[in-house]
XYZ file of C-alpha atoms in Angstrom:
486
model
C 90.553 146.119 57.005
C 93.009 143.962 58.306
C 93.137 140.623 56.459
C 93.610 137.271 58.051
C 96.285 134.907 56.447
C 94.868 131.764 57.916
C 91.776 129.913 56.788
C 90.011 130.807 59.909
C 90.018 133.761 62.565
C 91.677 133.138 65.654
C 91.946 135.001 69.193
C 95.563 135.732 68.181
C 94.412 137.518 64.957
C 92.192 139.699 66.890
C 95.197 141.007 69.096
C 96.906 141.881 65.861
C 94.008 144.303 64.754
C 95.498 147.633 65.579
C 92.002 149.283 65.969
C 91.036 146.810 68.591
C 93.767 147.633 71.004
C 93.088 144.387 72.788
C 95.465 143.026 75.460
C 95.725 139.521 77.227
C 95.096 139.364 81.013
C 95.323 135.360 81.185
C 95.115 132.218 79.299
C 97.532 133.199 76.592
C 98.011 129.433 75.742
C 94.569 129.276 74.284
C 95.007 132.166 71.691
C 94.961 129.546 68.932
C 91.208 129.060 69.341
C 88.872 129.970 66.416
C 86.469 132.594 66.441
C 83.215 132.585 64.557
C 81.393 135.829 66.357
C 81.444 138.298 69.027
C 78.703 138.647 71.311
C 77.921 140.954 74.268
C 76.049 139.463 77.398
C 75.426 140.461 81.037
C 73.889 137.257 81.909
C 75.093 135.206 84.670
C 74.871 132.106 82.313
C 74.631 132.916 78.847
C 75.764 129.505 77.792
C 72.175 128.421 76.468
C 72.155 131.159 74.010
C 75.584 130.351 72.534
C 76.937 128.219 69.848
C 80.494 127.971 70.499
C 83.695 129.812 69.056
C 82.490 133.190 70.309
C 84.133 136.053 71.879
C 81.968 137.123 74.800
C 82.177 140.686 75.899
C 80.996 142.113 79.158
C 81.195 145.203 81.197
C 81.387 143.273 84.165
C 77.728 143.243 85.497
C 77.504 139.440 85.041
C 80.701 138.670 86.529
C 80.230 137.210 90.261
C 82.049 138.921 93.161
C 83.367 135.975 95.041
C 86.410 133.932 93.989
C 84.344 130.664 93.675
C 81.524 132.231 91.750
C 84.101 133.996 89.573
C 85.876 130.516 88.629
C 82.608 128.616 87.997
C 81.491 131.602 85.549
C 84.592 131.041 83.613
C 84.547 127.279 83.700
C 80.978 127.508 82.238
C 82.116 129.685 79.443
C 84.816 127.466 78.476
C 82.899 124.156 78.810
C 80.203 125.728 76.383
C 83.106 126.404 73.692
C 83.345 129.921 74.158
C 86.898 131.208 72.647
C 87.761 133.948 74.652
C 86.100 136.651 77.328
C 86.723 140.309 76.542
C 86.188 142.625 79.635
C 85.790 146.210 79.482
C 88.165 148.302 81.198
C 86.830 149.474 84.697
C 83.252 150.399 84.102
C 81.236 147.986 86.243
C 84.180 145.317 86.573
C 84.283 143.748 90.135
C 87.751 142.813 91.495
C 89.021 139.903 89.880
C 90.305 137.127 92.199
C 93.464 134.970 91.621
C 91.079 132.103 91.383
C 89.747 133.498 88.315
C 93.246 133.990 86.617
C 94.363 130.517 87.747
C 91.139 129.063 86.053
C 91.860 130.956 82.973
C 95.583 129.777 82.998
C 94.769 126.145 83.793
C 92.156 125.875 80.988
C 94.191 127.965 78.358
C 91.066 130.138 78.356
C 91.986 133.694 76.970
C 90.611 136.712 78.931
C 91.183 139.980 77.303
C 90.823 143.440 78.054
C 88.911 145.963 75.836
C 89.952 149.870 76.471
C 87.342 152.141 77.154
C 87.793 153.924 74.013
C 87.051 150.963 71.831
C 83.461 150.279 71.727
C 82.139 146.721 71.654
C 80.434 147.315 68.273
C 83.818 147.842 66.986
C 85.028 144.394 68.046
C 81.917 143.010 66.451
C 82.256 144.683 63.221
C 85.816 143.539 62.759
C 85.110 139.849 63.637
C 82.000 139.869 61.298
C 84.261 141.181 58.558
C 87.129 138.893 58.992
C 84.865 135.760 58.937
C 82.760 136.867 55.980
C 84.962 134.590 53.627
C 84.358 131.600 56.002
C 80.599 132.505 55.854
C 80.882 131.884 51.979
C 82.467 128.599 52.716
C 79.915 127.591 55.191
C 77.095 128.209 52.435
C 78.840 126.265 50.113
C 79.127 123.465 52.396
C 75.278 123.553 53.222
C 74.320 123.347 49.473
C 76.759 120.371 48.947
C 75.166 118.735 51.974
C 71.938 119.161 50.340
C 73.232 117.537 47.344
C 74.193 114.331 49.531
C 70.374 113.489 49.116
C 70.994 113.008 45.351
C 73.832 110.851 46.087
C 71.859 108.571 48.247
C 69.330 107.860 45.496
C 71.439 108.268 42.247
C 74.661 106.391 43.528
C 73.201 104.085 46.136
C 76.004 104.857 48.464
C 76.314 102.756 51.718
C 76.094 104.581 55.128
C 79.825 104.691 55.933
C 80.853 106.033 52.340
C 78.085 108.752 52.583
C 79.297 109.760 56.135
C 82.984 110.370 55.026
C 81.880 112.314 52.186
C 79.689 114.606 54.667
C 82.741 114.655 56.851
C 85.021 115.964 54.103
C 82.590 118.432 53.254
C 81.642 119.820 56.736
C 85.193 119.735 58.292
C 83.944 117.673 61.289
C 84.486 113.919 62.466
C 80.954 112.702 62.921
C 79.761 109.960 65.205
C 76.267 108.452 65.568
C 74.616 106.379 68.419
C 71.220 105.285 69.993
C 70.010 107.285 73.227
C 71.764 104.454 75.043
C 75.069 104.790 73.347
C 74.717 101.636 70.946
C 75.563 101.985 67.479
C 72.876 103.822 65.243
C 73.735 103.080 61.780
C 76.081 100.191 60.556
C 79.781 101.159 59.902
C 79.500 104.557 61.689
C 81.555 104.953 65.132
C 79.825 105.837 68.406
C 81.064 108.886 70.514
C 82.197 108.546 74.167
C 79.106 108.037 76.425
C 80.017 110.947 78.695
C 79.435 113.489 75.678
C 75.573 112.379 75.338
C 73.309 115.177 76.697
C 70.818 114.285 79.710
C 68.034 115.879 77.584
C 67.107 116.465 73.879
C 66.635 120.311 74.809
C 70.295 120.557 75.870
C 72.534 123.314 74.262
C 73.917 121.791 71.103
C 77.576 122.938 71.765
C 80.340 120.874 73.445
C 83.887 121.787 73.398
C 85.193 121.258 70.027
C 81.927 120.571 68.265
C 78.221 119.938 68.701
C 75.736 117.377 69.734
C 72.468 117.034 68.092
C 69.250 114.666 68.223
C 68.536 112.852 65.277
C 64.954 113.103 64.600
C 62.474 110.322 64.258
C 58.724 109.395 64.729
C 58.076 109.318 68.574
C 61.340 110.897 69.631
C 64.742 111.006 68.618
C 66.471 107.972 67.090
C 69.766 108.814 68.852
C 72.471 111.575 68.674
C 75.074 112.958 66.265
C 78.133 114.113 67.622
C 80.518 116.371 65.525
C 83.970 117.393 66.418
C 86.182 119.706 64.437
C 88.482 117.998 62.277
C 92.042 119.002 62.863
C 93.439 120.927 59.855
C 89.970 121.333 58.508
C 87.674 124.441 58.055
C 84.493 123.637 60.098
C 81.385 124.744 58.451
C 79.147 125.427 61.523
C 76.032 124.276 63.213
C 73.504 124.797 60.192
C 75.684 122.290 58.142
C 75.892 119.775 61.101
C 72.140 120.160 61.529
C 71.688 119.240 57.819
C 73.781 116.129 58.536
C 71.649 114.989 61.214
C 68.735 115.275 58.973
C 70.519 113.128 56.510
C 71.271 110.745 59.050
C 67.714 110.466 60.013
C 66.592 109.903 56.573
C 69.345 106.877 56.545
C 67.777 105.854 59.867
C 64.335 105.616 58.376
C 65.611 103.862 55.127
C 67.551 101.397 57.412
C 64.376 100.834 59.991
C 62.078 100.220 56.647
C 64.496 97.817 55.146
C 64.910 95.805 58.396
C 61.013 95.657 58.779
C 60.830 94.472 55.154
C 63.432 91.717 55.948
C 61.927 90.888 59.180
C 58.474 90.208 57.488
C 60.186 88.308 54.595
C 62.157 86.143 57.151
C 58.980 85.349 59.096
C 57.157 84.326 55.989
C 60.093 82.218 54.784
C 60.352 80.474 58.352
C 56.584 79.603 58.263
C 57.043 78.189 54.698
C 60.080 76.203 55.946
C 58.035 74.937 58.877
C 55.251 73.689 56.717
C 57.688 72.313 54.126
C 56.452 74.012 51.226
C 59.841 75.178 49.964
C 62.097 73.203 47.821
C 65.738 72.971 49.423
C 67.436 75.255 46.666
C 64.584 78.016 46.966
C 65.045 77.555 50.679
C 68.876 78.249 50.421
C 68.546 81.303 48.293
C 65.730 82.755 50.777
C 68.171 82.186 53.734
C 71.261 83.597 51.793
C 69.329 86.751 51.206
C 69.240 86.996 55.314
C 72.997 86.197 55.343
C 72.189 82.710 56.997
C 74.591 80.240 55.621
C 76.652 77.260 57.055
C 75.516 75.490 60.179
C 72.069 76.429 61.172
C 69.672 75.830 64.389
C 66.213 76.332 65.214
C 65.564 77.883 68.693
C 62.054 77.999 70.321
C 61.886 80.900 72.855
C 59.318 81.461 75.682
C 58.702 83.948 78.548
C 60.800 86.872 76.864
C 59.614 90.148 76.064
C 59.811 90.832 72.220
C 61.676 94.125 72.765
C 64.394 92.055 74.709
C 64.434 89.446 72.026
C 64.834 91.609 69.082
C 67.388 93.820 71.076
C 69.413 90.469 71.475
C 69.139 89.448 67.802
C 69.838 92.883 66.311
C 73.544 92.092 65.335
C 72.965 88.445 64.199
C 71.576 87.222 60.911
C 68.159 85.388 61.883
C 64.698 84.606 60.944
C 61.965 85.144 63.549
C 58.409 83.995 63.595
C 55.885 84.375 66.280
C 53.790 81.194 66.505
C 51.176 81.155 69.377
C 52.982 81.978 72.481
C 56.173 80.777 70.855
C 58.984 82.736 69.186
C 60.786 80.558 66.689
C 64.350 81.821 65.679
C 66.446 80.433 63.025
C 69.908 81.271 62.816
C 73.704 80.270 63.386
C 74.296 78.185 66.686
C 76.169 81.142 68.093
C 72.601 82.674 68.577
C 72.217 80.356 71.640
C 74.750 82.149 73.714
C 72.952 85.370 72.962
C 69.450 84.004 73.851
C 70.597 82.222 76.743
C 71.798 85.159 78.433
C 68.331 87.104 78.444
C 66.707 87.324 81.785
C 64.138 84.687 82.917
C 64.452 83.229 79.254
C 63.100 79.648 78.632
C 64.420 78.231 75.156
C 65.237 74.996 73.427
C 67.684 74.570 70.548
C 67.652 71.844 67.875
C 70.843 70.086 66.599
C 72.625 71.859 63.998
C 71.690 71.361 60.319
C 72.421 72.560 56.751
C 70.443 75.522 55.348
C 67.459 74.224 53.094
C 66.976 71.046 55.163
C 63.375 70.263 56.169
C 62.609 71.630 59.701
C 59.938 69.109 61.076
C 62.756 67.146 62.915
C 64.456 70.372 64.067
C 61.180 71.696 65.207
C 60.591 68.613 67.550
C 63.966 68.778 68.813
C 63.747 72.453 69.752
C 59.936 71.743 71.240
C 61.455 68.905 73.255
C 64.442 70.984 74.408
C 62.142 74.119 75.466
C 59.983 71.759 77.479
C 63.128 70.409 79.177
C 64.374 73.908 79.861
C 60.846 74.902 81.539
C 60.987 71.657 83.588
C 64.639 71.734 84.673
C 64.632 75.534 85.318
C 67.667 76.118 82.691
C 67.395 79.171 80.534
C 68.424 77.150 77.493
C 68.651 73.441 76.459
C 70.416 72.138 73.326
C 68.942 68.842 72.086
C 71.342 66.049 72.186
C 73.391 67.560 74.710
C 72.262 64.614 77.095
C 73.558 61.258 76.568
C 70.328 59.713 75.995
C 69.646 61.953 72.775
C 72.565 60.080 71.053
C 70.579 56.831 71.093
C 67.450 57.913 69.526
C 66.576 57.909 65.866
C 65.729 61.102 63.920
C 62.971 59.152 61.946
C 59.608 60.387 63.601
C 57.989 57.155 62.184
C 60.411 54.935 64.201
C 59.991 57.280 67.500
C 56.236 57.079 67.292
C 56.592 53.092 67.007
C 58.758 52.978 70.037
C 56.412 55.209 72.132
C 53.137 53.313 71.198
C 55.016 49.861 71.799
C 56.382 50.834 75.343
C 53.915 53.715 76.426
C 50.713 53.344 74.361
C 48.617 51.895 76.908
C 49.856 54.348 79.729
C 49.160 57.279 77.222
C 45.559 55.998 76.517
C 44.947 55.457 80.486
C 46.185 58.941 81.177
C 43.873 60.513 78.587
C 40.978 58.463 79.539
C 41.267 59.073 83.286
C 43.114 62.610 83.319
C 45.848 60.866 85.177
C 49.547 61.547 85.437
C 51.305 58.049 85.482
C 53.596 59.066 82.628
C 54.434 62.406 84.083
C 55.027 60.552 87.596
C 57.184 58.030 86.034
C 59.249 60.503 84.114
C 59.631 62.757 87.277
C 60.752 59.893 89.410
C 63.521 58.800 86.964
C 64.750 62.351 86.304
C 65.373 62.340 90.125
C 67.510 59.203 89.857
C 64.454 57.091 91.329
C 64.445 58.807 94.600
C 60.717 58.490 95.623
C 60.568 61.045 98.378
C 62.394 63.712 96.159
C 60.199 63.065 93.244
C 56.844 63.008 95.301
C 57.846 66.344 96.545
C 58.239 67.648 93.179
C 54.939 66.404 92.212
C 53.490 67.878 95.400
C 52.199 64.087 96.296
C 52.638 61.578 99.166
C 55.483 59.151 98.571
C 52.977 56.392 98.746
C 50.801 57.804 96.058
C 53.844 58.045 93.876
C 54.668 54.441 94.707
C 51.015 53.332 93.566
C 51.419 55.195 90.307
C 54.583 53.624 89.571
C 53.064 49.968 90.147
C 50.179 51.198 87.840
C 52.569 52.356 85.278
C 54.509 48.875 85.271
C 51.278 47.174 85.146
C 49.892 49.150 82.025
C 53.262 49.158 80.218
C 54.206 45.676 81.052
C 57.486 46.623 82.295
C 59.142 45.819 85.592
C 60.857 49.013 86.707
C 63.187 47.185 89.005
C 64.948 45.486 86.118
C 67.653 47.413 84.214
C 66.514 46.563 80.838
C 62.896 47.500 81.413
C 64.013 50.824 82.872
C 66.365 51.517 79.931
C 63.676 50.835 77.419
C 61.053 52.893 79.360
C 63.488 55.813 79.917
C 64.172 55.978 76.093
C 60.692 55.841 75.171
C 59.900 58.709 77.457
C 62.620 60.726 75.688
C 61.185 59.869 72.438
C 57.658 60.965 73.577
C 59.396 64.174 74.547
C 60.877 64.621 71.083
C 57.597 64.147 69.517
C 55.970 66.624 71.896
C 53.768 64.144 73.599
C 54.710 65.028 77.153
C 54.192 68.894 77.332
């Protein structure tokens, strides 16, 4: 038997096997392509049953008669990773058009001729014998990939380190992504979007490697793409399938860890809002979630949980569902990501240090989200307006201010189910333009004028004077900070 000097069989090696008497008809620039098997097929499209790196042999029954058909046939084989096409001399071979040979030359796709005296089984036997050593290498690689499950437990390897070991063992560069092309595991690069299959049932072979789904309950978690590494000895599809299984286990572990952290985070945020954690314990809890430095509290409304979770995925955060609101604690940069969500309504507190009590931040965020809902803005930052700078943080002082200026109005509204405070606030927010404010309230301007007079009488403030107007405006902002104007 002829012995191959290189570590893998190529098309050029087959040409040097004396017993096969193969000759090159076209595509000689691709003679360096590796060969893993020799297969006979007379199908118009055999690619769904191929893995790549095959010599495909045919008597000509499958080859189309037209020039365009012959070109498409060759291009399909090349796209599926077939190493070369071997044609039996004469027999059922149709006339081959110039377009067929041009395609072979353009793509560097070898087209070989097998003499009638050489049966296809002889080619298969020579290829099988030549790749026997490679088969032993592949089996060894499979066993070592199985051993990676022990590494995951015994050595506690992080994901990038684990994948680098598997790459060295398999001879492939490995990429992972979600079905949408996003990163699937931290630290592992994503493939080019165009290589992803349209269906999980698509053939696994792509030029230079394989694409496989990463299994998960309810459907694939994503895709693994493996390309043959230059200068390495690729271990084949079975090894890549094992790597996809290892990736699936890692995805399950990461998802479990994230779910545990999410539950712990919700519990921590609830305890922070209830002020049952001392500052030092709070800082330790937040550090476990990588939350350090300036922190904000954001209240989010009118956003689906899926969109919010996707938005927060790459940011350290705590998330708590409280009634219809979603409370998010994290770095100030979260505001930009949340504010970009479609149809969102959100309010953000001023920054504070980790471990600080959240009562003030909660009032600020609730006021800001109410202001966002009224103004139609996606996200409002508390203190971004000039008024906020003049209000104290102490809720006792704010309560005293509201009661002193607006107490009678609030009590009257509660007893009579009236809207004096809302009417005055809407009028001031629209720069005291009565017709504009009345339109926003869906009432007649004369009705608004009456409400303003009644407001002035109950509060004891003449809204035509600058001093009274300023005092009332600050009191209304304080009431909003306390959540009394929702």
